[in-house]
XYZ file of N, CA and C in Angstrom:
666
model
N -8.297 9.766 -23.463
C -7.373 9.033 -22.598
C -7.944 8.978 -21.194
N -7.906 7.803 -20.367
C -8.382 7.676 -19.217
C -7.820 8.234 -17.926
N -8.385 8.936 -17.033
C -7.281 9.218 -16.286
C -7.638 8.292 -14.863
N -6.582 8.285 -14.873
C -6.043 7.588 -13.419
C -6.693 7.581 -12.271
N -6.829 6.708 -11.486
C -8.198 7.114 -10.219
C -7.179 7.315 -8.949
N -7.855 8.130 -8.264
C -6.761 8.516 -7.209
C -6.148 7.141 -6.419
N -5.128 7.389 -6.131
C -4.388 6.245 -5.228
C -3.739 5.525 -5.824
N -3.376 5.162 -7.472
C -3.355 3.880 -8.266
C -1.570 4.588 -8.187
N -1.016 3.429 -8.426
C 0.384 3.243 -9.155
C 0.568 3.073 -10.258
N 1.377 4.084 -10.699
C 1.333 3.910 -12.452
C 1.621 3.027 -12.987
N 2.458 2.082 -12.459
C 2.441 0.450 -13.095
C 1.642 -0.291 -13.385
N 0.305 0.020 -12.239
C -0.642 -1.199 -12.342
C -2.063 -0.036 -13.368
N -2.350 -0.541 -14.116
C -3.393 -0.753 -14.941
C -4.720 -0.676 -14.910
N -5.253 0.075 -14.239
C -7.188 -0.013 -14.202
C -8.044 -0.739 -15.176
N -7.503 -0.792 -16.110
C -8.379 -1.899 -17.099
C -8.054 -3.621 -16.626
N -7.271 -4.018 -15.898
C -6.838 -4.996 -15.646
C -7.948 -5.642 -14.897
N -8.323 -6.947 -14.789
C -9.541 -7.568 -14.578
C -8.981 -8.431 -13.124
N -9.340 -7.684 -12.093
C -8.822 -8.121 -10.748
C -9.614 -9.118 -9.997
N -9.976 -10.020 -9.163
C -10.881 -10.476 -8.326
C -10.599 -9.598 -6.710
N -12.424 -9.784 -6.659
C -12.864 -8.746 -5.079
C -14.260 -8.987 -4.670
N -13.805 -8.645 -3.493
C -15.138 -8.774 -2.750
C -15.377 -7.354 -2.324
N -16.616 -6.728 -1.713
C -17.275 -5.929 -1.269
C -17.173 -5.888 -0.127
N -16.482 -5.279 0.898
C -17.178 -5.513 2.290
C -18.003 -3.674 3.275
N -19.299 -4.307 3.282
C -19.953 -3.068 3.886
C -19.408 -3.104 5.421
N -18.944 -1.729 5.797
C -19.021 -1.340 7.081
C -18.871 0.340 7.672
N -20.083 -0.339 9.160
C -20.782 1.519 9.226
C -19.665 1.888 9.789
N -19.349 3.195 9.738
C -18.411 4.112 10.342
C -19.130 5.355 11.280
N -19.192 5.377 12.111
C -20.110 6.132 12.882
C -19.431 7.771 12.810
N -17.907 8.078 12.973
C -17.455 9.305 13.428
C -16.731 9.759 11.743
N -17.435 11.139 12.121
C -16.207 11.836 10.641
C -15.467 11.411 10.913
N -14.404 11.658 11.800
C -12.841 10.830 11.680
C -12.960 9.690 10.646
N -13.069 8.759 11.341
C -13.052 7.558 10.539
C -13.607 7.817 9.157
N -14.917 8.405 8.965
C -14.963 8.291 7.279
C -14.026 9.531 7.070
N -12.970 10.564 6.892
C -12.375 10.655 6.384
C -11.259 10.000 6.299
N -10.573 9.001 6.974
C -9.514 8.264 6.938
C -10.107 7.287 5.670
N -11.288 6.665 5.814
C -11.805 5.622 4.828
C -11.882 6.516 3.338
N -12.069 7.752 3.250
C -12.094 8.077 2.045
C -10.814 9.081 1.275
N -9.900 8.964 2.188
C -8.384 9.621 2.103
C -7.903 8.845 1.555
N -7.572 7.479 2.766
C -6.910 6.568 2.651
C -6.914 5.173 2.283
N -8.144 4.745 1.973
C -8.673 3.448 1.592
C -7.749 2.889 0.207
N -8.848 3.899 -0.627
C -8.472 3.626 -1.755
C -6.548 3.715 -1.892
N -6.086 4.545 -1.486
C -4.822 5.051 -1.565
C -3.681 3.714 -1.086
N -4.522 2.658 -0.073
C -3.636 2.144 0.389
C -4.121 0.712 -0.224
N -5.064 -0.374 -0.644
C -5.632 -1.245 -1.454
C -4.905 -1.400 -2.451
N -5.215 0.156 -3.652
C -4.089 -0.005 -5.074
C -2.426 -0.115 -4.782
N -1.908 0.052 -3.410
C -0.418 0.049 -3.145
C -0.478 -1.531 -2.850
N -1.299 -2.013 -1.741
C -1.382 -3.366 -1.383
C -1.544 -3.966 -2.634
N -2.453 -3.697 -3.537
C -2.670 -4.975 -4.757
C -1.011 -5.210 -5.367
N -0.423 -3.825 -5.544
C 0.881 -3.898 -6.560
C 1.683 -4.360 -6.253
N 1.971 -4.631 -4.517
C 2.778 -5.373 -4.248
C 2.750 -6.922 -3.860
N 1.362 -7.319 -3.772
C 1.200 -8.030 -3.917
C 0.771 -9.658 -4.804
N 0.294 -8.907 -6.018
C 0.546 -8.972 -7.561
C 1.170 -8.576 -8.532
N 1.574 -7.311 -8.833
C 2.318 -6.657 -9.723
C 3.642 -7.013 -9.809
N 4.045 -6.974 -8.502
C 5.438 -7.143 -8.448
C 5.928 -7.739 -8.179
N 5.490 -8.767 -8.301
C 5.687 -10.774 -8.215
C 5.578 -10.705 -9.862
N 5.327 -10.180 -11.137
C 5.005 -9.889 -12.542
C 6.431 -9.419 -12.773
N 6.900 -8.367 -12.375
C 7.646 -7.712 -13.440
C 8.854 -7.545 -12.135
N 9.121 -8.119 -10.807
C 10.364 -8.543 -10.213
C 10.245 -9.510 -9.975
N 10.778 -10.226 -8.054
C 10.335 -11.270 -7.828
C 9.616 -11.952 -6.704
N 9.355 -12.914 -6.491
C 8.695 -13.719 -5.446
C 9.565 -12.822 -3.971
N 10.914 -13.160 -3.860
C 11.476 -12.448 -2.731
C 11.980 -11.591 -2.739
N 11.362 -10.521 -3.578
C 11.335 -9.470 -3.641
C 10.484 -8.708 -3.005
N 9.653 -9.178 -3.471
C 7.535 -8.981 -3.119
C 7.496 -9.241 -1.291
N 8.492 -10.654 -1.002
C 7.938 -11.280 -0.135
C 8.551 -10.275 1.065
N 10.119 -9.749 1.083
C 10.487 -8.818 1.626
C 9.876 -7.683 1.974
N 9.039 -6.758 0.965
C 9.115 -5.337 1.198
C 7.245 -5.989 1.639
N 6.856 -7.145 1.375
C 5.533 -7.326 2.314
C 5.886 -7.167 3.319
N 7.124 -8.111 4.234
C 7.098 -8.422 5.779
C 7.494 -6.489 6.176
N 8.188 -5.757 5.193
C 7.709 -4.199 6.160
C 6.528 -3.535 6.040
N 5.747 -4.073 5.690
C 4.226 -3.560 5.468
C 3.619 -3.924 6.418
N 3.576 -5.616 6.391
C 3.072 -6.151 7.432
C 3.472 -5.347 8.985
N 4.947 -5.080 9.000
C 5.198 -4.813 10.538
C 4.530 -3.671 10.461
N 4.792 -3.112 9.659
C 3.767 -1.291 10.125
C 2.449 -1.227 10.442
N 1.853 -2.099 9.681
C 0.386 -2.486 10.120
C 0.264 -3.202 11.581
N 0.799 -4.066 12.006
C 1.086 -4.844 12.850
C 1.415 -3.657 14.470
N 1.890 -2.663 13.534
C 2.265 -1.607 14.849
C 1.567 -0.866 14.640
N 1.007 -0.215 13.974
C -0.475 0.328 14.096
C -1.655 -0.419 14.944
N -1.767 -1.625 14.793
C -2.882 -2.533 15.699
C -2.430 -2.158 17.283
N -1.277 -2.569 17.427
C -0.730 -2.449 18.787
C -0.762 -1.070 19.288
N -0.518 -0.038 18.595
C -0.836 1.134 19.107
C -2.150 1.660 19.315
N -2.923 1.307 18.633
C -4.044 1.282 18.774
C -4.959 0.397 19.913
N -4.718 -0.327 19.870
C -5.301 -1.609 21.030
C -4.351 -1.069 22.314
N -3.356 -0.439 22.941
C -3.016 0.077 23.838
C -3.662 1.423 23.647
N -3.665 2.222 23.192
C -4.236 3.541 23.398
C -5.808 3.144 23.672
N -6.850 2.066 22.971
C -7.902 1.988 23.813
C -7.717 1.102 24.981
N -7.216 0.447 25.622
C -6.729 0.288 27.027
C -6.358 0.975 27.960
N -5.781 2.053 27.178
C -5.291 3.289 28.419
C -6.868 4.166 28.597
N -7.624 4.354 27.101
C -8.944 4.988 27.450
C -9.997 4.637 28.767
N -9.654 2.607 28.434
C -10.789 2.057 29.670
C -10.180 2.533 30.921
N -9.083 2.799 31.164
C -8.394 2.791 32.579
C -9.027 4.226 33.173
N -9.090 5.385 32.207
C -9.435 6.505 32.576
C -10.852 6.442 32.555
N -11.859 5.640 32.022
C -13.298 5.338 31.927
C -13.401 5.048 33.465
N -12.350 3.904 33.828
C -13.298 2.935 35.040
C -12.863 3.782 35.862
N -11.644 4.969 36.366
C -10.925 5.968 37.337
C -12.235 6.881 37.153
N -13.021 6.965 36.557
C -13.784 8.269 37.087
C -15.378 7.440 36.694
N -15.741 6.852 36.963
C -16.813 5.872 36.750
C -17.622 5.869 35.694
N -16.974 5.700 34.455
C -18.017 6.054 32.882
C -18.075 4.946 32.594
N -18.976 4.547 31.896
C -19.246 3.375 30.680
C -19.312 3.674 29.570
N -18.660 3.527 28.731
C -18.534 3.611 27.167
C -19.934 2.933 26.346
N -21.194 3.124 26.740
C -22.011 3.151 26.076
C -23.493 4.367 25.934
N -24.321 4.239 25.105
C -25.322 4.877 24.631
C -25.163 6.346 23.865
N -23.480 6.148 23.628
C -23.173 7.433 22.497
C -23.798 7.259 21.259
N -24.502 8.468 20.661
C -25.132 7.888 19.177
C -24.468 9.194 18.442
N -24.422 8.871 17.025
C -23.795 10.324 16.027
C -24.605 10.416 14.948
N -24.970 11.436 14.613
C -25.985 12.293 13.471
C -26.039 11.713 12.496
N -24.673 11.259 12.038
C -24.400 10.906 10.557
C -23.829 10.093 9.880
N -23.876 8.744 10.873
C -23.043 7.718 10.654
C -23.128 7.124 9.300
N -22.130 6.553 8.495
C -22.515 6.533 7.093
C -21.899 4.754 7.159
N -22.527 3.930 6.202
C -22.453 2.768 5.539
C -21.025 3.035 4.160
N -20.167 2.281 4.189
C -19.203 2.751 3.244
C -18.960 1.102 2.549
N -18.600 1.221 1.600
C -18.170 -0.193 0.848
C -16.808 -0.165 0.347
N -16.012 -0.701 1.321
C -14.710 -1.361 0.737
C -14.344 -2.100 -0.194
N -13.656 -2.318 -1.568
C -14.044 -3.106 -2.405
C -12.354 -3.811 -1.879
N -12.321 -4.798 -1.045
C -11.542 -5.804 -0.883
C -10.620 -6.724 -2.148
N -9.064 -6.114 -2.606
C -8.433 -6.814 -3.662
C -7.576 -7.635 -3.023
N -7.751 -7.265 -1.267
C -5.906 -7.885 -1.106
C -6.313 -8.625 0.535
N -5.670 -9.749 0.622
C -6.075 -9.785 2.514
C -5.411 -8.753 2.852
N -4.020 -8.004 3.113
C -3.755 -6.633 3.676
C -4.712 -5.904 3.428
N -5.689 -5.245 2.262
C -6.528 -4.273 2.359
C -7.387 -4.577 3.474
N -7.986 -5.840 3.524
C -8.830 -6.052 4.923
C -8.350 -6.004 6.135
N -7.371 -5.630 6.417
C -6.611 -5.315 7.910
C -6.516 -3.648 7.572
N -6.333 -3.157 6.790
C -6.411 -1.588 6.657
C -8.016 -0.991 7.418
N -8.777 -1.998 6.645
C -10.035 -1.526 6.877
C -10.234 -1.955 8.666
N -9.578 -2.768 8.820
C -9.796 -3.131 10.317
C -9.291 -2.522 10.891
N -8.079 -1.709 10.524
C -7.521 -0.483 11.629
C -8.199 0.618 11.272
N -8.888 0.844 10.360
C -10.305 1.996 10.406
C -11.179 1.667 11.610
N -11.460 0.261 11.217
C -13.088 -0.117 12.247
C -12.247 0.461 13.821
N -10.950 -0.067 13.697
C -10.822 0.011 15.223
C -10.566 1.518 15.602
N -10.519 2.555 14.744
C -9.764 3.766 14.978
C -11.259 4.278 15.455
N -12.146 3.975 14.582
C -13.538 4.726 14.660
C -13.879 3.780 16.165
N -13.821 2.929 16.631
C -14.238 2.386 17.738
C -13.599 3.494 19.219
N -12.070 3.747 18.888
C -11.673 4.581 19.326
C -12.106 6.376 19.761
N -12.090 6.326 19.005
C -12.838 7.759 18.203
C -14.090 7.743 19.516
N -15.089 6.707 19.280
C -16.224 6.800 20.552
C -15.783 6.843 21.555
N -14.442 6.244 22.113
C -13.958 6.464 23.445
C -13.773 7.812 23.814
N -13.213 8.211 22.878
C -12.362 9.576 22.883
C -14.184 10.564 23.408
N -14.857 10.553 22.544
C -15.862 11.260 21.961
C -16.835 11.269 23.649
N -17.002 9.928 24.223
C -17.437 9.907 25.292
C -16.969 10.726 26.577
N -15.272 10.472 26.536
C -14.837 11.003 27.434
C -14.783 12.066 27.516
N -15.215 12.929 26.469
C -14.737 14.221 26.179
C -15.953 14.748 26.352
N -17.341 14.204 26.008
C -18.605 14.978 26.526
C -18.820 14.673 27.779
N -17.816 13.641 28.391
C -18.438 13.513 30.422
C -17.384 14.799 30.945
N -16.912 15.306 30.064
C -16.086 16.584 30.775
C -14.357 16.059 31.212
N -14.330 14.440 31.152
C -13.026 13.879 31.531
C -12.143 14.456 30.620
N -11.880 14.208 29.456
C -10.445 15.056 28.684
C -11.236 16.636 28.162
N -10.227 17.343 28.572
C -10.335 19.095 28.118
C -10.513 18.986 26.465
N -10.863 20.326 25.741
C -11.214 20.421 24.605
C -10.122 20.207 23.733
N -8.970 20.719 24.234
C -7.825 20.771 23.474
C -7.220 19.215 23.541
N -7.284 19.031 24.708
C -6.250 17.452 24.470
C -7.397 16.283 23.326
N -8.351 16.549 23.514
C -9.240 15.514 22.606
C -8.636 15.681 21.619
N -9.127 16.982 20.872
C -8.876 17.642 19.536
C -7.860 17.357 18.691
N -6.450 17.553 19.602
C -5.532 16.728 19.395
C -4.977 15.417 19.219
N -5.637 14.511 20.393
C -5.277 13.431 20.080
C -6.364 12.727 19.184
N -7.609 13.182 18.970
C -7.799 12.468 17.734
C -7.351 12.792 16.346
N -6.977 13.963 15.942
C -6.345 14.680 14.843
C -5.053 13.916 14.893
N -4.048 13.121 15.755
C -3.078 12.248 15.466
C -3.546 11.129 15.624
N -4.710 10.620 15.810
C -4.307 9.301 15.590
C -5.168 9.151 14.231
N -6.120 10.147 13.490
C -6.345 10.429 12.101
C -4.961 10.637 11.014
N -4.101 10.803 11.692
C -3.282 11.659 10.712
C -1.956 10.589 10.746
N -1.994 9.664 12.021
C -0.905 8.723 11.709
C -1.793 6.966 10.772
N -2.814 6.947 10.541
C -3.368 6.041 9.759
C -3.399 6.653 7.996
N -3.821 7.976 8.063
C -3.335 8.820 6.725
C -1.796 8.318 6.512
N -0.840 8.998 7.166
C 0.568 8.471 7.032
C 0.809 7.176 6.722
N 0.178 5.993 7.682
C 0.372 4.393 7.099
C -0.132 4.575 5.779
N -1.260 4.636 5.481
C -1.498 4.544 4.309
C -0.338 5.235 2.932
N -0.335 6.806 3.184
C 1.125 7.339 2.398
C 2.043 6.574 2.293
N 2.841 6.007 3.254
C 3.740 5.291 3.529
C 3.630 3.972 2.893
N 2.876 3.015 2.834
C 2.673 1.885 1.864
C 2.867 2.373 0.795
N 1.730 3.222 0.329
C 2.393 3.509 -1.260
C 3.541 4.448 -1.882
N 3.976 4.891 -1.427
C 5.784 5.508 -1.578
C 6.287 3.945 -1.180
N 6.325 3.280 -0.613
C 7.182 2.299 -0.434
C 6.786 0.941 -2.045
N 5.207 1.057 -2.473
C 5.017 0.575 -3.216
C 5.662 1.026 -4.455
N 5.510 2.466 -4.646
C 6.226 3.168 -5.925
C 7.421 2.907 -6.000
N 8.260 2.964 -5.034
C 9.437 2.791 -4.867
C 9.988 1.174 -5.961
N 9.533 0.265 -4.825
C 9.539 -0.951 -5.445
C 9.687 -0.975 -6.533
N 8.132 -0.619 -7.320
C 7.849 -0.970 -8.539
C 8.559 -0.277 -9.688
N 9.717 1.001 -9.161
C 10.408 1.874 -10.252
C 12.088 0.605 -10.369
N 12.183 0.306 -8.736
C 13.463 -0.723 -8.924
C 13.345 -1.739 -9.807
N 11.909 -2.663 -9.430
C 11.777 -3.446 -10.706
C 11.908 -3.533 -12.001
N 10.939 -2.229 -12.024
C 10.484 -1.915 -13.743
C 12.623 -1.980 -14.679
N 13.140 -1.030 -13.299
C 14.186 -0.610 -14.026
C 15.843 -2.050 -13.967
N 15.414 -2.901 -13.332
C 16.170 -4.612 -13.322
C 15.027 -5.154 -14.107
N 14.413 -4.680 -14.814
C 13.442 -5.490 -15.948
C 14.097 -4.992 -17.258
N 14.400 -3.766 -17.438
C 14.944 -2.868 -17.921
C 16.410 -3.080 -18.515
N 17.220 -3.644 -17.245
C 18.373 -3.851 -17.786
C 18.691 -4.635 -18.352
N 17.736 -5.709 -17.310
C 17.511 -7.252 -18.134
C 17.865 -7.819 -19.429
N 16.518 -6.719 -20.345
C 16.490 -6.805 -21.548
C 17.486 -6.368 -22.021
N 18.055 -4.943 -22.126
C 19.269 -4.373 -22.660
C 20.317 -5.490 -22.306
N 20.911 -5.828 -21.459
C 22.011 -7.130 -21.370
C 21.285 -8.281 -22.186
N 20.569 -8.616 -22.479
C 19.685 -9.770 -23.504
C 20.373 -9.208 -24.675
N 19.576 -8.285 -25.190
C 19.673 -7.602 -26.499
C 21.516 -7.231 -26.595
N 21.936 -6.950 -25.443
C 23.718 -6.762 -25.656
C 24.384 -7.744 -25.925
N 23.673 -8.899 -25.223
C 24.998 -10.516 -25.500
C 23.993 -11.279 -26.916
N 22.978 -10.629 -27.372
C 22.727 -11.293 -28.882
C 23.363 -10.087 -29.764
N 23.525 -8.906 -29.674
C 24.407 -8.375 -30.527
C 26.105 -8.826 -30.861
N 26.648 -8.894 -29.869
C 28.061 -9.601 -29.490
C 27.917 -11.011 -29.722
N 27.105 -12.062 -29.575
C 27.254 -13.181 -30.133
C 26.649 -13.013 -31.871
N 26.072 -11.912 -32.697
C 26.153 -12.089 -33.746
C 27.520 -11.279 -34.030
N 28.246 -10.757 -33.625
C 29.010 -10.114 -34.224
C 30.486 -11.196 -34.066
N 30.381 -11.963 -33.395
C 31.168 -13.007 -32.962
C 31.136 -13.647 -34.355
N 29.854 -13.854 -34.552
C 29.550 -15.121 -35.780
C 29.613 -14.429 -37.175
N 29.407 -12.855 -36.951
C 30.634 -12.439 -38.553
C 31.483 -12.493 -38.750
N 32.755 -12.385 -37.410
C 34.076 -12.487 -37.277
C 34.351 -13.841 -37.877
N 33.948 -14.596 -37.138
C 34.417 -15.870 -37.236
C 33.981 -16.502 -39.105
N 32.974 -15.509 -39.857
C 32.740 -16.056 -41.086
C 33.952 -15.135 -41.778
N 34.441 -13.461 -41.487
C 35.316 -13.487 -42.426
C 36.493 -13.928 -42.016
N 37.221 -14.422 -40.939
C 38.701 -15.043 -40.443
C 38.624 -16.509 -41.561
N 37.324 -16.673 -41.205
C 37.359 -18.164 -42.657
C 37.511 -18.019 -43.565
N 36.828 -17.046 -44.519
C 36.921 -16.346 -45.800
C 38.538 -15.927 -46.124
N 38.905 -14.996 -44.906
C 40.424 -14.868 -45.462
C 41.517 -15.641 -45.181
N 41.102 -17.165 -44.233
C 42.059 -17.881 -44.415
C 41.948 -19.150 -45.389
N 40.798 -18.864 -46.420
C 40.626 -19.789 -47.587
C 41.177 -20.050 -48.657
N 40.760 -20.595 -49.437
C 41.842 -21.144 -50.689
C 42.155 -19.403 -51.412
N 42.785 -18.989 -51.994
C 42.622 -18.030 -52.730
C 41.946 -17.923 -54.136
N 41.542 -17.040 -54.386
C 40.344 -16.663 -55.142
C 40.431 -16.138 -56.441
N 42.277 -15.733 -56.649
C 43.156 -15.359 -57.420
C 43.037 -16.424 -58.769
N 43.225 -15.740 -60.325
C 42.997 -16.759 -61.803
C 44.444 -17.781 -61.393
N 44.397 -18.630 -61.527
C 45.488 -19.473 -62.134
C 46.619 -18.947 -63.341
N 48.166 -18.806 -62.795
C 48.497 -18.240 -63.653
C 48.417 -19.126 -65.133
N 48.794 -18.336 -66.535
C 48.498 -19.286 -67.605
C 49.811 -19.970 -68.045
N 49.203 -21.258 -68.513
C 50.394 -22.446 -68.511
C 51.526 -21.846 -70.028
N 52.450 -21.824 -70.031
C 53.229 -21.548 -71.063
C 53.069 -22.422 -72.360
């Protein structure tokens, strides 16, 4: 028996024959490749299910709903992000740094295997977290942020892209148990009003039967 690859929803199927693209991109800071290898996968198989799966077995505005709260969470992740590196440049240009010629030991090449346009905005709030990450990383070797406040604030803003990701898929599972189970009833009310309409159509054959000719010999003629 096959087992399950991390991140998947038990609804959706690994043998299932999906279309995807590949997209390579370097990640320069551990941070970022552990968010890419926590959370990638974890958040793609939630994006595919709700975006295919459960347009399958619920419905169109069903799907289309619990997208637009996906979308906003992502949507507020960008914004938090794109202000927190704005507040970085402000403290760059206040003490005269330039955010360039940082290099890292071990920057790694990673391949996203792209099922969903949301998965490619996941991966783009990686690119941008790790873009971040160098701000942080700079400021923190010119001596501008102390050891502890770095430490910290990159450990949350690692740990609130982990969370988006969690958070899509509990919201995906979720979904897909309401469906499965209004798919569920579906059938049982199907299968309930063809039991009751055959039982209708026995009634109605013996009320005929016993209001028919009688079935009784003819008494005999004298």
């Amino acid at each position: 028996m096959a087992t399950p690859q991390r991140g998947t929803i038990p609804s959706v199927s690994q043998d299932t024959s999906r279309p995807y693209f590949t997209q390579r991109v370097k990640l320069n800071s551990l941070h970022a490749q552990q968010v890419f290898n926590r959370g990638y996968d974890l958040c793609a198989n939630a994006i595919f299910s709700l975006s295919i799966v459960l347009r399958v077995i619920g419905s169109d505005e069903q799907a289309h709903e619990i997208e637009g709260v996906v979308d906003e969470r992502i949507n507020k992740q960008f914004e938090d992000l794109h202000a927190e590196s704005a507040r970085l440049d402000k403290v760059a240009e206040a003490n005269g740094i330039e955010f360039s010629g940082i290099d890292y030991s071990s920057p790694k090449d990673v391949e996203a295997r792209i099922t969903s346009p949301r998965a490619v905005r996941y991966i783009g709030l990686i690119r941008e977290f790790d873009a971040l990450v160098a701000k942080f990383d700079t400021l923190w070797l010119s001596g501008v942020i102390p050891d502890g406040n770095y430490s910290r604030s990159v450990y949350e803003w690692k740990r609130r892209l982990l969370r988006l990701a969690g958070s899509i898929r509990a919201i995906a599972s979720q979904a897909m148990i309401v469906a499965r189970k209004k798919e569920q009833l579906a059938t049982a009310s199907a299968v309930e009003n063809t039991n009751t309409s055959e039982l209708a159509v026995v009634d109605a054959l013996n009320e005929l039967v016993d209001s028919g000719p009688s079935m009784e010999p003819a008494p005999a003629v004298a």
